[in-house]
Coordinates of N, CA and C in Angstrom, one line a residue:
M135 N 112.9 97.6 90.0 CA 112.3 97.1 88.7 C 112.1 98.2 87.7
D136 N 112.5 97.9 86.4 CA 112.4 98.9 85.4 C 110.9 99.1 84.9
R137 N 110.7 100.1 84.1 CA 109.3 100.4 83.8 C 108.7 99.4 83.0
R138 N 109.4 98.6 82.1 CA 108.8 97.7 81.4 C 108.4 96.5 82.1
N139 N 109.4 96.0 83.0 CA 109.0 94.8 83.9 C 107.8 95.2 84.9
F140 N 107.9 96.4 85.4 CA 106.8 96.7 86.4 C 105.5 96.8 85.6
L141 N 105.4 97.4 84.4 CA 104.0 97.3 83.8 C 103.6 95.9 83.5
K142 N 104.7 95.0 83.0 CA 104.2 93.8 82.6 C 103.8 92.9 83.8
S143 N 104.5 93.1 84.9 CA 104.1 92.3 86.1 C 102.7 92.8 86.6
S144 N 102.6 94.1 86.7 CA 101.3 94.7 87.2 C 100.1 94.1 86.4
A145 N 100.2 94.4 85.0 CA 99.1 93.9 84.2 C 98.9 92.5 84.1
G146 N 100.0 91.7 84.1 CA 100.0 90.3 84.1 C 99.2 89.7 85.4
A147 N 99.7 90.3 86.5 CA 99.2 90.0 87.8 C 97.7 90.1 87.9
A148 N 97.3 91.4 87.3 CA 95.9 91.6 87.4 C 95.0 90.7 86.5
A149 N 95.6 90.6 85.1 CA 94.8 89.7 84.3 C 94.7 88.3 84.7
T150 N 95.9 87.6 85.3 CA 96.0 86.4 85.7 C 94.9 86.3 86.8
G151 N 94.8 87.2 87.8 CA 93.8 87.1 88.9 C 92.5 86.9 88.3
I152 N 92.1 87.8 87.3 CA 90.8 87.9 86.7 C 90.6 86.6 86.1
S153 N 91.3 86.1 85.2 CA 91.1 84.9 84.5 C 91.0 83.6 85.3
T154 N 91.9 83.6 86.2 CA 91.8 82.4 87.0 C 90.5 82.4 87.9
D155 N 90.1 83.7 88.4 CA 88.9 83.6 89.2 C 87.7 83.4 88.4
L156 N 87.6 83.9 87.4 CA 86.3 83.9 86.4 C 86.3 82.6 85.7
N157 N 87.5 81.9 85.4 CA 87.4 80.7 84.7 C 86.8 79.6 85.5
R158 N 86.6 79.8 86.8 CA 86.0 78.8 87.7 C 84.6 78.7 87.4
Q159 N 84.0 79.8 86.7 CA 82.5 79.9 86.4 C 82.2 79.4 85.1
P160 N 80.9 79.0 84.7 CA 80.5 78.9 83.4 C 80.6 80.2 82.6
A161 N 80.9 80.1 81.3 CA 81.1 81.2 80.5 C 79.9 82.2 80.5
T162 N 78.6 81.4 80.6 CA 77.5 82.3 80.5 C 77.1 83.3 81.6
T163 N 77.9 83.0 83.0 CA 77.8 83.9 83.9 C 78.9 85.0 84.1
K164 N 79.8 84.9 83.1 CA 80.8 86.1 83.1 C 80.3 87.3 82.7
T165 N 79.4 88.1 83.3 CA 78.9 89.3 82.8 C 79.8 90.4 83.0
G166 N 79.5 91.6 82.4 CA 80.3 92.7 82.4 C 80.4 93.3 83.9
T167 N 79.3 93.2 84.7 CA 79.4 93.5 86.0 C 80.2 92.7 87.0
E168 N 80.3 91.4 86.6 CA 81.2 90.6 87.4 C 82.6 91.0 87.0
L169 N 82.9 91.2 85.7 CA 84.2 91.6 85.4 C 84.7 92.8 86.2
V170 N 83.9 93.8 86.3 CA 84.1 95.2 86.9 C 84.4 94.9 88.4
E171 N 83.6 94.0 89.0 CA 83.7 93.6 90.4 C 85.0 93.0 90.7
R172 N 85.3 92.0 89.8 CA 86.6 91.4 89.9 C 87.8 92.3 89.7
W173 N 87.8 93.2 88.7 CA 88.8 94.3 88.6 C 88.9 95.2 89.8
I174 N 87.8 95.6 90.4 CA 87.9 96.3 91.6 C 88.6 95.5 92.7
E175 N 88.2 94.2 92.8 CA 88.7 93.4 94.0 C 90.3 93.2 93.7
V176 N 90.8 93.0 92.5 CA 92.1 92.9 92.2 C 92.9 94.2 92.6
N177 N 92.2 95.3 92.1 CA 92.9 96.7 92.5 C 93.0 96.9 93.8
D178 N 91.9 96.5 94.6 CA 92.0 96.6 96.2 C 93.2 95.9 96.7
E179 N 93.4 94.7 96.3 CA 94.6 93.9 96.7 C 95.8 94.6 96.4
Q180 N 96.0 95.3 95.1 CA 97.1 96.0 94.8 C 97.2 97.2 95.7
I181 N 96.2 97.8 96.1 CA 96.3 99.2 96.9 C 96.9 98.7 98.2
D182 N 96.5 97.5 98.8 CA 97.0 97.1 100.0 C 98.5 96.9 100.0
S183 N 99.0 96.4 99.0 CA 100.5 96.3 98.6 C 101.2 97.7 98.5
I184 N 100.5 98.5 97.7 CA 101.0 99.8 97.5 C 101.3 100.6 98.7
L185 N 100.3 100.7 99.6 CA 100.2 101.3 100.8 C 101.5 100.8 101.8
A186 N 101.6 99.6 101.8 CA 102.9 99.0 102.5 C 104.1 99.4 101.9
Q187 N 104.3 99.8 100.6 CA 105.5 100.1 100.0 C 105.9 101.6 100.1
Q188 N 104.9 102.5 100.4 CA 105.0 103.9 100.2 C 106.0 104.4 101.3
Q189 N 106.9 105.4 100.9 CA 107.8 106.1 101.9 C 107.0 107.1 102.6
T190 N 107.0 106.8 103.9 CA 106.1 107.8 104.7 C 106.8 108.6 105.7
D191 N 108.1 108.4 105.7 CA 109.0 109.4 106.6 C 109.0 110.6 105.9
V192 N 108.5 111.6 106.7 CA 108.3 113.0 106.3 C 109.8 113.7 106.1
E193 N 110.8 113.1 106.7 CA 112.1 113.7 106.5 C 112.7 113.1 105.4
H194 N 112.4 112.1 104.7 CA 112.9 111.5 103.6 C 112.9 112.4 102.3
P195 N 113.8 112.5 101.6 CA 113.7 113.2 100.3 C 112.7 112.9 99.4
F196 N 112.3 111.6 99.4 CA 111.2 111.0 98.4 C 110.0 110.7 99.2
H197 N 109.8 111.5 100.2 CA 108.5 111.2 101.0 C 107.3 111.1 100.1
G198 N 106.5 110.0 100.1 CA 105.3 109.9 99.4 C 105.6 109.0 98.1
G199 N 106.9 108.6 97.9 CA 107.4 107.8 96.7 C 107.3 106.4 97.0
F200 N 107.9 105.6 95.9 CA 108.0 104.2 96.1 C 109.4 103.7 95.6
E201 N 110.2 103.0 96.4 CA 111.4 102.6 96.0 C 111.5 101.7 94.8
G202 N 112.3 101.9 93.9 CA 112.4 101.0 92.7 C 113.8 100.4 92.6
T203 N 114.3 100.2 91.4 CA 115.6 99.6 91.1 C 116.8 100.6 91.6
Y204 N 117.9 100.1 92.0 CA 119.0 100.8 92.5 C 118.6 101.8 93.7
A205 N 117.6 101.6 94.4 CA 117.2 102.4 95.5 C 116.6 103.8 95.1
L206 N 116.4 103.9 93.9 CA 115.8 105.2 93.3 C 114.3 105.1 93.5
Y207 N 113.6 106.3 93.4 CA 112.4 106.5 93.5 C 111.7 107.0 92.1
P208 N 111.5 106.1 91.3 CA 111.1 106.6 90.0 C 109.6 107.3 89.9
V209 N 109.6 108.4 89.2 CA 108.2 109.0 89.0 C 107.2 108.1 88.4
G210 N 107.6 107.4 87.5 CA 106.7 106.5 86.7 C 105.9 105.6 87.7
K211 N 106.6 105.1 88.6 CA 106.1 104.0 89.5 C 105.1 104.7 90.4
A212 N 105.5 106.0 90.9 CA 104.6 106.8 91.7 C 103.3 107.2 91.0
A213 N 103.5 107.4 89.7 CA 102.3 107.9 88.9 C 101.2 106.7 88.7
W214 N 101.8 105.6 88.4 CA 100.9 104.5 88.3 C 100.3 103.9 89.5
F215 N 101.1 104.0 90.7 CA 100.6 103.6 91.8 C 99.5 104.5 92.4
L216 N 99.7 105.9 92.0 CA 98.6 106.9 92.3 C 97.4 106.7 91.5
N217 N 97.6 106.2 90.3 CA 96.3 105.9 89.5 C 95.6 104.7 90.1
R218 N 96.3 103.6 90.6 CA 95.6 102.5 91.2 C 94.8 103.0 92.5
M219 N 95.5 103.8 93.4 CA 94.9 104.3 94.5 C 93.6 105.1 94.3
V220 N 93.7 106.0 93.4 CA 92.6 106.9 93.0 C 91.3 106.0 92.4
C221 N 91.7 105.0 91.7 CA 90.7 104.1 91.1 C 89.8 103.7 92.4
G222 N 90.7 103.1 93.5 CA 90.0 102.5 94.6 C 89.3 103.6 95.5
L223 N 89.9 104.8 95.4 CA 89.2 105.9 96.2 C 87.9 106.3 95.8
V224 N 87.6 106.3 94.5 CA 86.5 106.8 94.0 C 85.4 105.7 93.4
S225 N 85.7 104.5 93.7 CA 84.9 103.3 93.1 C 84.1 102.9 94.3
N226 N 82.7 102.9 94.1 CA 81.8 102.5 95.0 C 81.9 101.2 95.6
G227 N 82.3 100.1 94.8 CA 82.4 98.7 95.1 C 83.7 98.5 95.9
S228 N 84.6 99.5 96.1 CA 85.9 99.3 96.5 C 85.9 99.5 98.0
R229 N 86.7 98.6 98.9 CA 86.7 98.8 100.2 C 87.6 100.0 100.6
H230 N 88.3 100.7 99.6 CA 89.0 101.7 99.9 C 88.3 103.0 99.5
C231 N 87.1 102.9 99.1 CA 86.2 103.9 98.5 C 86.1 105.0 99.7
N232 N 86.7 106.3 99.4 CA 86.5 107.5 100.4 C 87.4 107.2 101.6
S233 N 88.4 106.3 101.5 CA 89.3 106.1 102.6 C 90.1 107.3 102.8
T234 N 90.2 107.7 104.0 CA 91.2 108.8 104.4 C 92.7 108.3 104.3
E235 N 92.9 107.1 104.5 CA 94.3 106.7 104.5 C 94.5 106.7 102.9
V236 N 93.9 106.3 102.0 CA 94.3 106.2 100.6 C 94.3 107.6 100.0
L237 N 93.3 108.5 100.5 CA 93.4 110.0 100.1 C 94.8 110.6 100.5
D238 N 95.1 110.3 101.8 CA 96.4 110.9 102.4 C 97.6 110.3 101.6
A239 N 97.6 109.0 101.2 CA 98.7 108.5 100.6 C 98.7 109.0 99.1
S240 N 97.5 109.1 98.5 CA 97.4 109.7 97.2 C 98.0 111.2 97.0
E241 N 97.7 111.9 98.1 CA 98.0 113.3 98.1 C 99.6 113.4 98.2
I242 N 100.2 112.7 99.1 CA 101.6 112.8 99.2 C 102.4 112.3 98.0
A243 N 101.8 111.4 97.3 CA 102.4 110.8 96.0 C 102.2 111.9 95.0
A244 N 101.2 112.5 94.8 CA 101.0 113.5 93.7 C 101.8 114.7 94.1
R245 N 102.1 115.2 95.3 CA 102.9 116.2 95.6 C 104.3 116.0 95.2
L246 N 104.7 114.7 95.7 CA 106.1 114.3 95.2 C 106.4 114.4 93.8
I247 N 105.3 113.7 92.9 CA 105.5 113.7 91.6 C 105.6 115.2 90.9
R248 N 104.9 116.1 91.4 CA 105.0 117.5 91.0 C 106.3 118.0 91.5
R249 N 106.9 117.7 92.5 CA 108.1 118.3 93.2 C 109.2 117.7 92.3
L250 N 109.1 116.5 91.8 CA 110.3 115.9 91.0 C 110.3 116.4 89.6
Q251 N 109.2 117.2 89.2 CA 109.3 117.8 87.8 C 110.2 118.9 87.8
H252 N 110.9 119.0 86.7 CA 111.9 120.1 86.5 C 111.1 121.4 86.1
D253 N 111.8 122.5 86.2 CA 111.2 123.8 85.8 C 110.7 123.8 84.4
D254 N 111.3 123.0 83.4 CA 111.0 123.0 82.0 C 110.0 121.9 81.8
G255 N 109.4 121.3 82.9 CA 108.3 120.5 82.7 C 108.7 118.8 82.4
T256 N 109.9 118.7 82.2 CA 110.3 117.2 82.1 C 110.5 116.6 83.5
I257 N 110.7 115.3 83.4 CA 111.1 114.4 84.6 C 112.4 113.7 84.1
D258 N 113.1 113.1 85.1 CA 114.1 112.2 85.0 C 113.7 110.7 85.1
L259 N 114.3 109.9 84.1 CA 114.3 108.5 84.5 C 115.7 108.1 85.1
S260 N 115.7 108.2 86.4 CA 117.0 108.4 87.1 C 118.1 107.4 86.8
S261 N 117.7 106.2 86.3 CA 118.7 105.2 86.0 C 119.3 105.6 84.6
T262 N 118.8 106.3 83.8 CA 119.2 106.5 82.4 C 119.2 107.7 81.8
N263 N 118.0 108.5 81.9 CA 117.7 109.6 81.0 C 117.3 110.8 82.0
F264 N 117.9 112.1 81.7 CA 117.7 113.2 82.5 C 117.0 114.3 81.8
C265 N 116.1 114.9 82.4 CA 115.3 116.0 81.7 C 114.7 115.4 80.3
S266 N 114.2 114.3 80.3 CA 113.8 113.5 79.3 C 112.2 113.7 78.9
P267 N 111.9 114.4 77.6 CA 110.6 114.4 77.3 C 109.8 113.1 77.0
P268 N 110.4 112.0 76.4 CA 109.8 110.8 76.2 C 109.5 110.1 77.6
D269 N 110.3 110.2 78.5 CA 110.0 109.6 79.9 C 109.0 110.5 80.5
T270 N 109.0 111.7 80.2 CA 107.9 112.6 80.7 C 106.5 112.1 80.1
A271 N 106.5 111.8 78.9 CA 105.3 111.4 78.2 C 104.9 110.1 78.6
F272 N 105.5 109.1 79.0 CA 105.2 108.0 79.7 C 104.5 108.2 81.0
V273 N 104.9 109.1 81.7 CA 104.3 109.4 83.0 C 103.0 110.3 82.9
V274 N 102.9 110.9 81.9 CA 101.6 111.5 81.4 C 100.4 110.5 81.3
E275 N 100.7 109.4 80.8 CA 99.5 108.5 80.5 C 98.7 108.2 81.9
P276 N 99.5 107.8 82.9 CA 98.7 107.4 84.2 C 98.1 108.7 84.8
L277 N 98.9 109.7 84.7 CA 98.5 111.0 85.3 C 97.3 111.6 84.7
A278 N 97.2 111.5 83.3 CA 96.0 112.0 82.5 C 94.8 111.0 82.7
L279 N 94.9 109.8 83.0 CA 93.9 109.0 83.2 C 93.3 109.2 84.7
T280 N 94.3 109.5 85.5 CA 93.9 109.8 86.9 C 93.2 111.2 87.0
A281 N 93.7 112.1 86.3 CA 92.9 113.3 86.3 C 91.5 113.2 85.7
G282 N 91.5 112.6 84.6 CA 90.0 112.4 84.1 C 89.1 111.6 84.9
I283 N 89.6 110.7 85.7 CA 88.8 110.0 86.7 C 88.3 110.9 87.7
L284 N 89.3 111.8 88.3 CA 88.8 112.8 89.3 C 87.9 113.8 88.8
R285 N 88.3 114.2 87.7 CA 87.2 115.3 87.3 C 85.8 114.8 87.1
A286 N 85.6 113.4 87.0 CA 84.3 112.7 86.8 C 83.6 112.5 88.1
V287 N 84.4 112.8 89.2 CA 83.8 112.6 90.5 C 83.4 113.7 91.2
N288 N 82.4 113.7 92.0 CA 81.9 114.9 92.8 C 81.7 114.5 94.2
P289 N 82.6 114.9 95.3 CA 83.6 116.0 94.8 C 84.8 115.6 94.3
A290 N 85.5 116.6 93.6 CA 86.5 116.2 92.6 C 87.8 115.9 93.3
H291 N 88.0 116.0 94.6 CA 89.3 115.9 95.3 C 90.4 116.9 94.7
E292 N 90.0 118.3 95.0 CA 91.0 119.3 94.4 C 92.4 119.1 94.8
S293 N 92.6 118.5 96.1 CA 93.9 118.4 96.8 C 94.8 117.5 95.7
L294 N 94.1 116.7 95.1 CA 94.8 115.7 94.1 C 94.8 116.4 92.7
L295 N 93.7 116.9 92.3 CA 93.7 117.4 90.9 C 94.8 118.6 90.7
Q296 N 94.9 119.5 91.7 CA 95.8 120.5 91.4 C 97.1 120.3 91.1
P297 N 97.9 119.5 91.8 CA 99.3 119.0 91.5 C 99.3 118.2 90.3
I298 N 98.4 117.4 90.1 CA 98.3 116.5 88.8 C 98.1 117.5 87.6
G299 N 97.2 118.4 87.6 CA 96.9 119.3 86.6 C 98.1 120.3 86.3
E300 N 98.9 120.7 87.3 CA 100.0 121.6 87.2 C 101.1 120.7 86.4
F301 N 101.2 119.4 86.9 CA 102.1 118.6 86.2 C 101.9 118.3 84.6
L302 N 100.7 118.2 84.4 CA 100.4 118.0 83.1 C 100.4 119.2 82.1
V303 N 100.1 120.3 82.7 CA 100.3 121.5 81.9 C 101.8 121.9 81.6
A304 N 102.6 121.6 82.7 CA 104.0 121.9 82.6 C 104.7 120.9 81.5
A305 N 104.1 119.5 81.6 CA 104.6 118.6 80.8 C 104.3 118.9 79.2
G306 N 103.1 119.5 79.2 CA 102.6 119.9 77.8 C 103.8 120.8 77.1
E307 N 104.2 121.8 77.9 CA 105.1 122.8 77.4 C 106.4 122.0 77.0
A308 N 106.8 121.1 77.8 CA 108.2 120.3 77.6 C 107.9 119.5 76.2
L309 N 106.8 118.9 76.0 CA 106.6 118.0 74.9 C 106.3 118.9 73.7
I310 N 105.9 120.0 73.7 CA 105.7 120.8 72.5 C 107.0 121.1 71.8
S311 N 108.0 121.3 72.7 CA 109.3 121.7 72.0 C 110.4 120.5 72.2
G312 N 110.2 119.6 73.1 CA 111.3 118.6 73.4 C 111.4 117.4 72.3
G313 N 112.6 116.9 72.5 CA 112.9 115.9 71.3 C 112.6 114.5 71.9
I314 N 113.1 113.5 71.0 CA 112.8 112.2 71.2 C 114.1 111.4 71.0
H315 N 114.0 110.2 71.5 CA 115.2 109.3 71.4 C 115.1 108.2 70.4
T316 N 114.0 107.6 70.3 CA 113.7 106.4 69.3 C 112.4 106.6 68.5
P317 N 112.2 105.8 67.5 CA 111.0 105.9 66.8 C 109.8 105.7 67.6
N318 N 109.7 104.8 68.5 CA 108.5 104.6 69.3 C 108.2 105.8 70.2
H319 N 109.2 106.6 70.5 CA 108.9 107.7 71.2 C 108.0 108.8 70.7
R320 N 108.0 108.7 69.4 CA 107.2 109.5 68.6 C 105.6 109.2 69.1
W321 N 105.4 107.9 69.1 CA 104.0 107.6 69.5 C 103.7 108.0 71.0
V322 N 104.5 107.7 71.8 CA 104.2 108.0 73.4 C 104.1 109.6 73.4
V323 N 104.8 110.3 72.8 CA 104.7 111.6 72.8 C 103.5 112.2 72.4
C324 N 103.0 111.6 71.0 CA 101.6 112.0 70.5 C 100.5 111.6 71.4
M325 N 100.7 110.4 72.1 CA 99.6 110.0 73.1 C 99.6 111.0 74.1
A326 N 100.7 111.5 74.7 CA 100.8 112.4 75.7 C 100.1 113.7 75.4
L327 N 100.4 114.2 74.3 CA 100.0 115.5 73.8 C 98.5 115.4 73.8
A328 N 98.0 114.3 73.0 CA 96.5 114.1 72.9 C 95.7 114.1 74.2
R329 N 96.4 113.4 75.1 CA 95.7 113.2 76.5 C 95.7 114.6 77.2
I330 N 96.8 115.3 77.2 CA 96.9 116.8 77.7 C 96.0 117.6 77.1
N331 N 95.9 117.6 75.8 CA 95.0 118.4 75.1 C 93.6 118.0 75.4
N332 N 93.1 116.9 75.7 CA 91.8 116.5 76.1 C 91.4 117.1 77.5
L333 N 92.4 117.3 78.3 CA 92.1 117.9 79.6 C 92.4 119.4 79.5
F334 N 93.3 119.8 78.9 CA 93.7 121.3 78.8 C 93.8 121.6 77.4
P335 N 92.9 122.0 76.6 CA 93.0 122.3 75.4 C 94.1 123.3 75.0
D336 N 94.8 123.0 74.0 CA 95.9 124.0 73.5 C 96.2 123.7 72.1
P337 N 95.9 124.5 71.1 CA 96.2 124.2 69.6 C 97.8 123.8 69.5
R338 N 98.6 124.4 70.2 CA 100.0 123.9 70.0 C 100.3 122.6 70.4
L339 N 99.5 121.8 71.4 CA 99.7 120.5 71.5 C 99.3 119.6 70.3
V340 N 98.2 120.1 69.7 CA 97.7 119.4 68.5 C 98.7 119.4 67.4
E341 N 99.3 120.9 67.2 CA 100.3 121.1 66.2 C 101.4 120.2 66.3
R342 N 101.9 120.1 67.6 CA 103.1 119.2 67.8 C 102.9 117.9 67.6
A343 N 101.7 117.4 67.8 CA 101.4 115.9 67.5 C 101.4 115.7 66.1
D344 N 100.8 116.7 65.3 CA 100.7 116.6 63.8 C 102.1 116.6 63.2
Q345 N 103.1 117.4 63.8 CA 104.5 117.3 63.4 C 105.0 115.8 63.5

């Protein structure tokens, strides 16, 4: 599945599940608390599916990843799935909260993402673009969200934060000097620069976004 269809199906499934469930209730009972509880429930269901899809063979070159289209293991898919797992890992209402299984799965996914990053800070969209700053920026979004969540948690799961932080700092270097392919890539690169700067302040990131 390509990035666009993956994001559309993931978001659509979650939104449909929430609306279908909550629409059975009178509007006056749909509180913010109930929405959060339903989001956690939907995320838990997605984590079950994610765990079943993860490559767990330690001899496999993409150990910790998730197979996508053309038998490739896209970095973006691993990054978004990692975000889902971490949300469950740190949410008190989740049945995956503080799960050793989810923590282990998250750690090997985070290490794979870092391992697939090139020395210049970029990643490949293996089906199309190689050493690609814009595709790196798309991956920054879920990873920066994940890092922000982990930073807010005590203990902060340093085993996860370290590879994610290393990825984001290296990606920032790539985006400071890297090019773009299409007009919309200006926006995704600016988003990524802003998110990285929020976590690891660097005036060069802001200057590049201003450019």
